[in-house]
């Protein structure tokens, strides 16, 4: 029992110390489904998520959808079949689906399990201990499935303790994801609404400019190239300005966004 308390104290001290230096949170990694041994793992030095130095950069244009018919390759415009690039947060308002992971990506990343690993490589953890705070959003990806509920909610770096989750000081990055796989547009692409929130004491409200910030945080890490366990990924990026209307109209919390959607094609290295 004493040993447990000592270990717990060490963990808390370690976390507090890390949280007080400049950009410390990258040093901490939490996996979901914690068991005591895996939890203790994080005391050991862990080189996860180091950006790849001088790694292969693939041609940016190769696998990205082209403006015309090439779009069929990796994803379909949801608007072509009654969908939209805002989710349904409430009856009237939605949050922008501002990142698309193209169906031309690494097939593993397109699976549920692989996508979770990929999200962890970027620095998100699955929502703490499976608890879902806040309500679920729907989206219509124009694939014939109509409105469906988000499949996946990821948040950045929680510190799990006593069955609750404390968001890190750097915290607040999160995203929701849906899969475009209905029979009318079966691309297998992930459509993602990324945003930056205040910490949980502010009830997960989005920060000013939080949609653009949340998207850019995701994208910056994706194109940098990162890893989870022994799997490395790096994404090609293309921007689309014509899928979402710029501004705050219909946008949840009345927070304006710039209307840009990042199309990522994720390659396994
Ligand atoms: C679409 O993908 C999700 C997530 O992998 C899965 O749960 C669902 O059954 C799939 N739907 C279809 C129509 O294949």
XYZ file of N, CA and C and ligand atoms in Angstrom:
821
model
N 0.837 -1.212 0.000
C 0.000 0.000 0.000
C 0.865 1.252 0.000
N 1.900 1.240 0.898
C 2.805 2.395 0.964
C 3.489 2.622 -0.385
N 3.860 1.515 -0.993
C 4.537 1.618 -2.297
C 3.617 2.301 -3.297
N 2.338 1.947 -3.254
C 1.396 2.564 -4.181
C 1.325 4.067 -3.981
N 1.292 4.440 -2.714
C 1.185 5.873 -2.424
C 2.438 6.595 -2.912
N 3.575 5.960 -2.701
C 4.831 6.591 -3.134
C 4.852 6.746 -4.640
N 4.410 5.720 -5.328
C 4.395 5.782 -6.800
C 3.443 6.860 -7.268
N 2.318 6.905 -6.627
C 1.327 7.910 -7.005
C 1.883 9.319 -6.804
N 2.551 9.522 -5.659
C 3.156 10.834 -5.397
C 4.185 11.176 -6.462
N 4.957 10.185 -6.824
C 5.993 10.422 -7.835
C 5.350 10.842 -9.147
N 4.254 10.197 -9.477
C 3.566 10.531 -10.723
C 3.049 11.960 -10.686
N 2.440 12.311 -9.585
C 1.872 13.659 -9.482
C 2.987 14.693 -9.548
N 4.059 14.447 -8.818
C 5.172 15.399 -8.829
C 5.748 15.537 -10.223
N 5.906 14.392 -10.857
C 6.470 14.374 -12.197
C 5.598 15.198 -13.128
N 4.295 15.012 -12.983
C 3.377 15.728 -13.863
C 3.402 17.222 -13.567
N 3.338 17.552 -12.297
C 3.319 18.972 -11.928
C 4.588 19.652 -12.405
N 5.700 18.956 -12.214
C 6.969 19.544 -12.649
C 6.937 19.774 -14.149
N 6.522 18.757 -14.865
C 6.508 18.881 -16.319
C 5.570 19.976 -16.766
N 4.489 20.136 -16.038
C 3.485 21.103 -16.454
C 3.934 22.533 -16.201
N 5.000 22.709 -15.465
C 5.407 24.078 -15.168
C 6.496 24.582 -16.104
N 7.106 23.723 -16.867
C 8.117 24.207 -17.805
C 7.472 24.489 -19.151
N 8.245 25.184 -19.991
C 7.646 25.810 -21.169
C 6.720 24.955 -22.022
N 7.215 23.929 -22.648
C 6.336 23.151 -23.515
C 6.438 21.696 -23.132
N 5.944 21.418 -21.987
C 6.314 20.185 -21.304
C 5.442 19.010 -21.664
N 4.280 19.282 -22.170
C 3.279 18.228 -22.170
C 3.663 17.119 -23.134
N 4.475 17.484 -24.114
C 4.916 16.456 -25.045
C 5.680 15.326 -24.361
N 6.152 15.606 -23.170
C 6.901 14.572 -22.483
C 5.982 13.510 -21.902
N 4.717 13.813 -21.836
C 3.797 12.881 -21.187
C 2.936 12.179 -22.218
N 2.756 10.942 -22.035
C 1.911 10.185 -22.953
C 0.988 9.308 -22.139
N -0.278 9.393 -22.445
C -1.199 8.507 -21.753
C -1.956 7.687 -22.759
N -2.024 6.478 -22.495
C -2.768 5.597 -23.370
C -4.084 5.326 -22.680
N -5.059 4.942 -23.450
C -6.338 4.613 -22.810
C -6.345 3.182 -22.352
N -7.383 2.854 -21.582
C -7.482 1.505 -21.084
C -6.307 1.235 -20.168
N -6.048 2.179 -19.307
C -4.864 2.082 -18.470
C -4.921 0.902 -17.533
N -3.834 0.222 -17.465
C -3.649 -0.749 -16.413
C -2.512 -0.189 -15.591
N -2.303 -0.693 -14.432
C -1.241 -0.097 -13.630
C 0.107 -0.202 -14.331
N 0.466 -1.351 -14.876
C 1.786 -1.413 -15.513
C 1.939 -0.433 -16.671
N 0.929 -0.311 -17.527
C 1.110 0.586 -18.660
C 1.131 2.037 -18.166
N 0.418 2.273 -17.092
C 0.414 3.620 -16.531
C 1.818 3.984 -16.040
N 2.465 3.000 -15.419
C 3.798 3.267 -14.887
C 4.823 3.419 -15.991
N 4.518 2.878 -17.148
C 5.438 2.993 -18.271
C 5.868 4.399 -18.532
N 4.971 5.331 -18.245
C 5.273 6.670 -18.681
C 6.323 7.332 -17.798
N 6.670 6.659 -16.698
C 7.797 7.151 -15.913
C 9.120 6.955 -16.647
N 9.112 5.978 -17.541
C 10.346 5.700 -18.270
C 10.503 6.709 -19.395
N 11.732 6.973 -19.778
C 11.937 7.886 -20.905
C 11.242 7.334 -22.127
N 10.546 8.184 -22.813
C 9.775 7.702 -23.954
C 9.983 8.644 -25.125
N 10.604 8.148 -26.153
C 10.932 9.020 -27.282
C 9.804 9.169 -28.288
N 8.603 8.763 -27.938
C 7.490 8.839 -28.880
C 7.299 10.238 -29.419
N 6.882 10.299 -30.650
C 6.422 11.569 -31.193
C 7.513 12.570 -31.501
N 8.724 12.108 -31.606
C 9.769 13.025 -32.031
C 9.574 13.269 -33.522
N 9.578 14.533 -33.932
C 9.449 14.788 -35.368
C 10.554 14.067 -36.136
N 10.245 13.616 -37.326
C 11.235 12.880 -38.104
C 12.227 13.850 -38.711
N 13.492 13.657 -38.460
C 14.467 14.514 -39.122
C 14.731 14.019 -40.542
N 14.794 14.928 -41.472
C 15.216 14.629 -42.845
C 14.551 13.413 -43.445
N 13.295 13.258 -43.201
C 12.671 12.065 -43.744
C 12.105 12.331 -45.124
N 11.851 11.249 -45.803
C 11.307 11.336 -47.155
C 10.075 12.244 -47.212
N 10.037 13.114 -48.162
C 8.854 13.955 -48.376
C 8.246 13.548 -49.702
N 7.029 13.097 -49.691
C 6.446 12.653 -50.952
C 5.840 13.837 -51.687
N 5.671 13.652 -52.960
C 5.139 14.725 -53.793
C 3.771 15.132 -53.283
N 3.576 16.420 -53.097
C 2.360 16.907 -52.460
C 1.124 16.675 -53.311
N 1.295 16.557 -54.588
C 0.113 16.521 -55.431
C -0.340 15.101 -55.752
N 0.502 14.131 -55.510
C 0.246 12.800 -56.045
C -1.104 12.212 -55.660
N -1.408 12.194 -54.392
C -2.603 11.463 -53.990
C -3.731 12.383 -53.540
N -3.579 13.657 -53.753
C -4.630 14.556 -53.290
C -5.716 14.688 -54.352
N -6.938 14.862 -53.931
C -8.016 14.939 -54.902
C -7.857 16.161 -55.785
N -8.169 15.996 -57.000
C -8.039 17.138 -57.882
C -9.379 17.831 -57.933
N -9.387 19.030 -58.425
C -10.599 19.847 -58.343
C -11.772 19.234 -59.094
N -11.472 18.428 -60.084
C -12.564 17.914 -60.913
C -12.918 16.470 -60.574
N -12.776 15.601 -61.522
C -13.237 14.230 -61.328
C -12.334 13.429 -60.404
N -11.076 13.857 -60.276
C -10.120 13.140 -59.438
C -10.566 13.063 -57.997
N -11.513 13.928 -57.636
C -12.019 13.948 -56.283
C -12.593 12.595 -55.875
N -13.058 11.852 -56.846
C -13.622 10.537 -56.570
C -12.631 9.624 -55.853
N -11.369 9.865 -56.058
C -10.370 8.959 -55.507
C -10.440 8.863 -53.988
N -10.347 9.999 -53.317
C -10.141 9.929 -51.877
C -11.325 10.300 -51.013
N -12.256 11.049 -51.546
C -13.394 11.499 -50.733
C -14.420 12.126 -51.670
N -15.629 12.217 -51.213
C -16.692 12.836 -51.999
C -17.175 14.095 -51.286
N -17.503 15.097 -52.069
C -18.055 16.319 -51.501
C -19.439 15.994 -50.924
N -19.613 16.101 -49.628
C -20.895 15.737 -49.009
C -22.081 16.535 -49.558
N -21.805 17.736 -50.051
C -22.898 18.602 -50.511
C -23.583 18.052 -51.749
N -22.880 17.202 -52.487
C -23.450 16.659 -53.720
C -24.677 15.799 -53.429
N -24.801 15.354 -52.201
C -25.900 14.441 -51.886
C -26.522 14.763 -50.530
N -26.791 16.049 -50.337
C -27.554 16.453 -49.160
C -26.767 16.623 -47.877
N -25.471 16.449 -47.932
C -24.681 16.622 -46.715
C -24.113 18.016 -46.613
N -23.305 18.246 -45.610
C -22.647 19.541 -45.464
C -21.405 19.398 -44.597
N -20.582 20.461 -44.660
C -19.310 20.450 -43.940
C -19.422 21.121 -42.573
N -20.668 21.293 -42.101
C -20.871 21.656 -40.700
C -21.544 20.443 -40.075
N -21.155 20.105 -38.860
C -21.889 19.021 -38.218
C -23.206 19.570 -37.663
N -23.961 18.728 -36.986
C -25.196 19.168 -36.346
C -24.984 19.097 -34.841
N -24.580 20.244 -34.295
C -24.357 20.314 -32.857
C -25.696 20.516 -32.167
N -26.472 21.422 -32.690
C -27.834 21.654 -32.233
C -28.693 21.684 -33.492
N -29.971 21.954 -33.322
C -30.845 22.025 -34.495
C -30.362 23.073 -35.475
N -29.901 24.207 -34.945
C -29.563 25.323 -35.822
C -28.082 25.490 -36.106
N -27.252 24.996 -35.218
C -25.828 25.311 -35.346
C -24.970 24.064 -35.476
N -23.822 24.275 -36.108
C -22.908 23.150 -36.271
C -21.472 23.596 -36.156
N -20.581 22.638 -36.069
C -19.155 22.930 -36.016
C -18.521 22.449 -37.310
N -17.533 23.185 -37.803
C -16.967 22.872 -39.119
C -16.207 21.543 -39.155
N -16.430 20.792 -40.226
C -15.621 19.603 -40.484
C -14.435 20.099 -41.298
N -13.361 20.425 -40.612
C -12.298 21.202 -41.236
C -11.056 20.401 -41.615
N -11.121 19.089 -41.408
C -10.019 18.221 -41.846
C -10.632 16.966 -42.475
N -10.115 16.579 -43.624
C -10.547 15.317 -44.246
C -9.314 14.445 -44.407
N -9.398 13.214 -43.936
C -8.320 12.258 -44.203
C -8.787 11.389 -45.356
N -8.151 11.599 -46.487
C -8.597 11.010 -47.733
C -8.563 9.481 -47.695
N -9.486 8.891 -48.418
C -9.544 7.443 -48.560
C -8.362 6.869 -49.334
N -7.496 7.734 -49.846
C -6.261 7.250 -50.488
C -5.136 7.113 -49.474
N -5.461 7.277 -48.216
C -4.429 7.208 -47.172
C -4.074 5.757 -46.849
N -3.060 5.595 -46.027
C -2.683 4.287 -45.490
C -3.946 3.532 -45.037
N -4.195 2.357 -45.601
C -5.430 1.629 -45.273
C -5.613 1.385 -43.770
N -4.523 1.254 -43.048
C -4.650 1.026 -41.599
C -5.255 2.244 -40.905
N -4.863 3.427 -41.353
C -5.389 4.666 -40.754
C -6.889 4.796 -41.017
N -7.357 4.140 -42.061
C -8.786 4.212 -42.388
C -9.626 3.233 -41.564
N -8.971 2.332 -40.838
C -9.719 1.459 -39.939
C -9.926 2.166 -38.597
N -10.871 1.691 -37.816
C -11.118 2.315 -36.510
C -9.874 2.247 -35.630
N -9.314 1.068 -35.556
C -8.164 0.869 -34.681
C -6.968 1.710 -35.147
N -6.734 1.669 -36.438
C -5.602 2.410 -36.993
C -5.770 3.912 -36.824
N -6.997 4.368 -36.928
C -7.250 5.802 -36.775
C -6.974 6.234 -35.330
N -7.328 5.383 -34.401
C -7.030 5.691 -32.996
C -5.523 5.788 -32.780
N -4.797 4.854 -33.369
C -3.331 4.904 -33.241
C -2.789 6.165 -33.903
N -3.340 6.476 -35.054
C -2.875 7.666 -35.767
C -3.129 8.922 -34.920
N -4.321 9.000 -34.333
C -4.648 10.160 -33.490
C -3.665 10.267 -32.319
N -3.311 9.128 -31.763
C -2.359 9.163 -30.648
C -0.995 9.634 -31.126
N -0.628 9.266 -32.354
C 0.667 9.725 -32.870
C 0.701 11.248 -32.974
N -0.452 11.850 -33.184
C -0.516 13.304 -33.312
C -0.546 13.993 -31.947
N -0.804 13.231 -30.894
C -0.815 13.832 -29.567
C -2.189 13.921 -28.930
N -3.152 13.244 -29.518
C -4.462 13.167 -28.876
C -4.504 11.874 -28.082
N -5.291 11.879 -27.038
C -5.559 10.606 -26.395
C -7.046 10.369 -26.540
N -7.449 9.140 -26.385
C -8.871 8.884 -26.471
C -9.515 9.478 -25.231
N -10.760 9.775 -25.341
C -11.378 10.459 -24.214
C -11.195 9.641 -22.955
N -10.883 10.359 -21.915
C -10.379 9.730 -20.716
C -11.268 8.610 -20.202
N -10.687 7.425 -20.124
C -11.354 6.257 -19.565
C -12.733 6.021 -20.158
N -12.904 6.418 -21.383
C -14.132 6.122 -22.093
C -15.325 6.950 -21.672
N -15.119 7.915 -20.784
C -16.260 8.718 -20.371
C -16.525 9.794 -21.403
N -17.736 9.933 -21.754
C -18.090 10.887 -22.775
C -18.739 12.086 -22.115
N -17.996 13.165 -21.994
C -18.616 14.358 -21.430
C -19.109 15.207 -22.584
N -20.148 15.917 -22.354
C -20.692 16.730 -23.431
C -21.565 15.870 -24.319
N -22.314 16.502 -25.183
C -23.243 15.708 -25.954
C -22.671 15.363 -27.329
N -23.268 14.356 -27.936
C -22.764 13.838 -29.203
C -23.265 14.681 -30.359
N -22.431 14.827 -31.358
C -22.804 15.578 -32.556
C -23.129 14.604 -33.690
N -24.013 15.049 -34.568
C -24.302 14.299 -35.783
C -23.645 14.994 -36.969
N -23.482 14.256 -38.047
C -23.049 14.884 -39.303
C -23.656 14.101 -40.454
N -23.825 14.796 -41.579
C -24.308 14.156 -42.792
C -23.233 14.297 -43.864
N -22.599 13.198 -44.195
C -21.483 13.226 -45.146
C -21.931 12.965 -46.579
N -23.228 12.967 -46.814
C -23.718 12.800 -48.176
C -23.388 11.439 -48.759
N -23.305 10.441 -47.920
C -22.944 9.106 -48.424
C -24.127 8.144 -48.403
N -25.321 8.711 -48.159
C -26.512 7.872 -48.144
C -26.900 7.397 -46.761
N -26.046 7.632 -45.784
C -26.378 7.226 -44.412
C -27.148 8.298 -43.647
N -27.363 9.459 -44.280
C -28.046 10.538 -43.576
C -27.211 11.032 -42.408
N -27.894 11.545 -41.386
C -27.152 12.032 -40.220
C -26.719 10.861 -39.355
N -25.454 10.823 -39.056
C -24.962 9.780 -38.168
C -24.228 10.434 -36.997
N -24.141 9.700 -35.919
C -23.484 10.209 -34.713
C -21.979 10.030 -34.837
N -21.247 10.969 -34.276
C -19.778 10.866 -34.303
C -19.326 9.486 -33.837
N -18.262 9.007 -34.476
C -17.751 7.683 -34.127
C -16.653 7.765 -33.088
N -16.050 8.940 -32.990
C -14.807 9.010 -32.252
C -14.625 10.435 -31.750
N -14.309 10.575 -30.492
C -13.968 11.880 -29.918
C -12.600 11.735 -29.293
N -11.683 12.588 -29.667
C -10.334 12.514 -29.097
C -9.996 13.835 -28.448
N -9.291 13.771 -27.368
C -8.819 14.982 -26.704
C -7.324 14.883 -26.489
N -6.763 16.050 -26.262
C -5.322 16.113 -26.070
C -4.971 15.866 -24.616
N -4.056 14.963 -24.365
C -3.359 14.844 -23.086
C -4.178 15.082 -21.834
N -4.928 14.155 -21.454
C -5.528 14.264 -20.136
C -4.628 13.611 -19.113
N -4.764 14.045 -17.924
C -4.081 13.366 -16.837
C -5.140 12.608 -16.049
N -5.196 11.324 -16.224
C -6.278 10.560 -15.589
C -5.981 10.306 -14.116
N -6.911 10.636 -13.290
C -6.683 10.472 -11.862
C -8.016 10.270 -11.157
N -8.082 9.282 -10.323
C -9.297 8.977 -9.572
C -10.520 8.919 -10.475
N -10.376 8.426 -11.655
C -11.549 8.258 -12.508
C -12.056 9.538 -13.131
N -11.343 10.624 -12.949
C -11.739 11.838 -13.679
C -10.572 12.258 -14.548
N -10.744 13.280 -15.311
C -9.684 13.690 -16.215
C -9.375 15.161 -16.016
N -8.127 15.451 -15.850
C -7.713 16.849 -15.790
C -7.033 17.196 -17.086
N -7.512 18.201 -17.712
C -6.877 18.592 -18.951
C -5.536 19.261 -18.638
N -4.596 19.082 -19.500
C -3.276 19.680 -19.287
C -3.362 21.190 -19.410
N -2.331 21.861 -18.939
C -2.307 23.317 -19.026
C -2.271 23.779 -20.479
N -1.631 23.006 -21.314
C -1.555 23.360 -22.732
C -2.858 23.034 -23.435
N -3.719 22.377 -22.761
C -4.812 21.554 -23.262
C -5.794 22.158 -24.214
N -6.823 21.386 -24.454
C -7.944 21.912 -25.173
C -8.079 21.494 -26.618
N -7.074 20.840 -27.168
C -7.227 20.398 -28.553
C -8.106 19.155 -28.567
N -9.089 19.172 -29.411
C -9.865 17.943 -29.540
C -10.498 17.857 -30.915
N -11.005 16.693 -31.247
C -11.732 16.553 -32.503
C -12.767 15.447 -32.406
N -13.736 15.535 -33.309
C -14.737 14.484 -33.489
C -14.574 13.961 -34.896
N -14.879 12.697 -35.103
C -14.666 12.138 -36.439
C -15.847 11.287 -36.886
N -16.087 11.342 -38.187
C -17.102 10.530 -38.847
C -16.453 9.849 -40.052
N -17.076 8.771 -40.484
C -16.529 8.026 -41.605
C -17.480 8.090 -42.787
N -16.929 8.435 -43.947
C -17.754 8.494 -45.158
C -17.743 7.111 -45.809
N -18.700 6.296 -45.449
C -18.691 4.936 -46.001
C -20.088 4.402 -46.325
N -21.047 5.305 -46.494
C -22.357 4.849 -46.966
C -22.259 4.415 -48.427
N -23.247 3.689 -48.878
C -23.145 3.099 -50.219
C -23.114 4.148 -51.330
N -23.632 5.350 -51.065
C -23.657 6.350 -52.131
C -22.353 7.124 -52.277
N -21.464 6.981 -51.347
C -20.174 7.690 -51.434
C -19.187 6.965 -50.524
N -18.850 5.781 -50.929
C -18.069 4.927 -50.036
C -16.569 5.139 -50.230
N -16.092 6.293 -49.774
C -14.674 6.619 -49.967
C -13.807 6.089 -48.835
N -14.413 5.826 -47.690
C -13.625 5.416 -46.530
C -12.903 6.569 -45.846
N -13.132 7.797 -46.337
C -12.429 8.958 -45.753
C -12.962 9.270 -44.359
N -12.094 9.834 -43.510
C -12.502 10.379 -42.217
C -12.780 11.870 -42.377
N -13.916 12.299 -41.885
C -14.240 13.725 -41.830
C -14.151 14.139 -40.363
N -13.397 15.193 -40.133
C -13.005 15.535 -38.770
C -13.346 16.990 -38.461
N -13.952 17.205 -37.318
C -14.166 18.558 -36.824
C -13.183 18.794 -35.687
N -12.161 19.598 -35.942
C -11.130 19.838 -34.928
C -11.315 21.233 -34.356
N -11.112 21.364 -33.053
C -11.211 22.685 -32.440
C -10.400 22.730 -31.160
N -10.225 23.940 -30.674
C -9.521 24.135 -29.410
C -10.497 24.665 -28.378
N -10.531 24.005 -27.241
C -11.468 24.365 -26.172
C -10.744 24.997 -24.998
N -11.534 25.705 -24.186
C -11.043 26.073 -22.858
C -10.924 24.803 -22.033
N -10.306 24.887 -20.884
C -10.198 23.678 -20.072
C -11.556 23.285 -19.505
N -11.594 22.138 -18.873
C -12.884 21.578 -18.480
C -13.600 22.434 -17.455
N -12.866 23.293 -16.730
C -13.540 24.166 -15.758
C -14.457 25.152 -16.481
N -14.188 25.394 -17.769
C -15.054 26.302 -18.524
C -16.027 25.509 -19.381
N -16.262 24.273 -18.982
C -17.298 23.477 -19.628
C -17.050 23.253 -21.122
N -15.800 23.101 -21.481
C -15.449 22.730 -22.857
C -15.930 23.718 -23.906
N -16.014 25.008 -23.565
C -16.378 25.979 -24.598
C -15.197 26.182 -25.543
N -15.510 26.475 -26.784
C -14.466 26.698 -27.779
C -13.798 28.056 -27.528
N -12.491 28.131 -27.640
C -11.799 29.414 -27.455
C -12.007 30.285 -28.697
N -11.765 31.608 -28.575
C -11.873 32.474 -29.760
C -10.958 31.940 -30.867
N -11.448 31.922 -32.070
C -10.715 31.371 -33.214
C -10.416 29.876 -33.047
N -11.165 29.233 -32.169
C -10.852 27.850 -31.797
C -10.985 26.822 -32.908
N -11.794 27.104 -33.938
C -11.911 26.125 -35.030
C -10.665 26.158 -35.906
N -10.237 27.373 -36.271
C -9.027 27.464 -37.091
C -7.813 26.929 -36.325
N -7.726 27.292 -35.055
C -6.579 26.860 -34.245
C -6.536 25.346 -34.098
N -7.719 24.770 -33.856
C -7.779 23.322 -33.662
C -7.400 22.568 -34.932
N -7.861 23.081 -36.058
C -7.524 22.460 -37.347
C -6.024 22.562 -37.604
N -5.475 23.747 -37.376
C -4.063 23.942 -37.685
C -3.160 23.101 -36.784
N -3.590 22.919 -35.564
C -2.804 22.080 -34.640
C -2.736 20.655 -35.172
N -3.873 20.150 -35.612
C -3.944 18.808 -36.189
C -3.051 18.724 -37.423
N -3.231 19.683 -38.331
C -2.557 19.639 -39.627
C -1.040 19.791 -39.461
N -0.623 20.709 -38.610
C 0.821 20.925 -38.426
C 1.512 19.633 -38.007
N 0.871 18.905 -37.124
C 1.473 17.672 -36.646
C 1.427 16.585 -37.705
N 0.333 16.570 -38.467
C 0.187 15.528 -39.495
C 1.248 15.665 -40.580
N 1.553 16.892 -40.980
C 2.506 17.053 -42.080
C 3.949 17.006 -41.590
N 4.118 17.173 -40.295
C 5.459 17.095 -39.733
C 5.975 15.652 -39.769
N 5.078 14.711 -39.552
C 5.487 13.310 -39.530
C 5.732 12.878 -38.103
N 4.949 11.925 -37.644
C 5.061 11.496 -36.247
C 4.811 10.010 -36.160
N 4.988 9.467 -34.970
C 4.792 8.026 -34.857
C 4.020 7.654 -33.607
N 3.459 6.475 -33.670
C 2.888 5.835 -32.495
C 3.462 4.432 -32.443
N 4.041 4.064 -31.313
C 4.767 2.806 -31.227
C 5.744 2.729 -32.393
N 5.700 1.687 -33.195
C 6.718 1.601 -34.258
C 6.196 2.088 -35.606
N 5.011 2.668 -35.628
C 4.435 3.096 -36.911
C 4.639 4.598 -37.120
N 5.226 4.936 -38.246
C 5.461 6.343 -38.598
C 4.504 6.756 -39.693
N 3.991 7.969 -39.587
C 3.138 8.511 -40.643
C 3.534 9.938 -40.956
N 3.231 10.324 -42.194
C 3.437 11.708 -42.605
C 2.388 12.003 -43.665
N 1.778 13.174 -43.604
C 0.652 13.458 -44.506
C 1.007 14.511 -45.548
N 0.454 14.337 -46.718
C 0.458 15.395 -47.727
C -0.773 16.257 -47.490
N -0.644 17.519 -47.793
C -1.708 18.478 -47.487
C -2.144 19.242 -48.718
N -3.446 19.365 -48.892
C -3.988 20.288 -49.895
C -5.135 21.041 -49.218
N -5.305 22.290 -49.580
C -6.383 23.083 -48.973
C -7.545 23.218 -49.937
N -8.769 23.234 -49.388
C -9.953 23.585 -50.181
C -10.643 24.755 -49.491
N -10.981 25.763 -50.308
C -11.638 26.960 -49.755
C -13.109 27.004 -50.114
N -13.562 26.004 -50.848
C -14.891 26.096 -51.439
C -15.900 25.132 -50.816
N -15.534 24.485 -49.725
C -16.437 23.485 -49.152
C -17.274 24.066 -48.021
N -16.695 25.029 -47.340
C -17.321 25.645 -46.174
C -17.397 27.136 -46.408
N -18.480 27.724 -45.938
C -18.580 29.168 -46.057
C -17.788 29.820 -44.923
N -16.967 30.772 -45.282
C -16.199 31.505 -44.275
C -17.144 32.320 -43.386
N -16.804 32.440 -42.124
C -17.585 33.300 -41.242
C -18.219 32.543 -40.092
N -19.233 33.167 -39.474
C -19.838 32.571 -38.279
C -21.260 32.078 -38.522
N -21.746 32.269 -39.733
C -23.140 31.901 -40.005
C -23.373 30.403 -39.774
N -24.318 30.094 -38.919
C -24.645 28.694 -38.644
C -23.618 27.977 -37.784
N -22.582 28.702 -37.373
C -21.494 28.049 -36.644
C -21.749 28.103 -35.142
N -21.583 26.990 -34.498
C -21.822 26.874 -33.067
C -20.978 27.882 -32.290
N -21.543 28.462 -31.265
C -20.913 29.481 -30.417
C -20.673 30.801 -31.161
N -21.118 30.917 -32.418
C -20.900 32.163 -33.146
C -19.432 32.497 -33.362
N -18.595 31.483 -33.374
C -17.162 31.722 -33.571
C -16.837 31.582 -35.050
N -16.313 32.657 -35.630
C -16.038 32.651 -37.063
C -14.888 31.698 -37.377
N -14.947 31.118 -38.573
C -13.839 30.284 -39.047
C -13.538 30.685 -40.487
N -12.371 30.337 -40.953
C -11.901 30.890 -42.225
C -12.371 30.113 -43.460
N -13.153 29.060 -43.257
C -13.727 28.352 -44.392
C -12.763 27.410 -45.107
N -11.557 27.251 -44.580
C -10.595 26.369 -45.248
C -10.675 24.961 -44.669
N -10.641 23.983 -45.570
C -10.662 22.585 -45.154
C -9.353 21.938 -45.589
N -8.703 21.278 -44.670
C -7.424 20.611 -44.979
C -7.704 19.201 -45.458
N -7.185 18.877 -46.645
C -7.309 17.509 -47.158
C -5.964 16.829 -46.924
N -5.966 15.822 -46.093
C -4.721 15.127 -45.769
C -4.727 13.742 -46.401
N -3.619 13.389 -47.006
C -3.417 12.010 -47.444
C -2.263 11.478 -46.617
N -2.583 10.524 -45.762
C -1.615 10.074 -44.763
C -0.851 8.868 -45.300
N 0.456 8.983 -45.313
C 1.291 7.881 -45.796
C 2.011 7.226 -44.638
N 2.057 5.928 -44.701
C 2.860 5.171 -43.735
C 4.295 5.196 -44.221
N 5.209 5.506 -43.336
C 6.616 5.600 -43.748
C 7.332 4.280 -43.538
C -18.736 2.602 -41.577
O -17.601 2.640 -40.733
C -17.917 2.561 -39.368
C -16.621 2.732 -38.626
O -15.659 1.845 -39.075
C -18.599 1.248 -39.062
O -18.942 1.204 -37.697
C -19.841 1.143 -39.917
O -20.435 -0.127 -39.729
C -19.490 1.321 -41.381
N -20.713 1.368 -42.159
C -20.824 0.773 -43.318
C -22.107 0.994 -44.041
O -19.934 0.082 -43.798
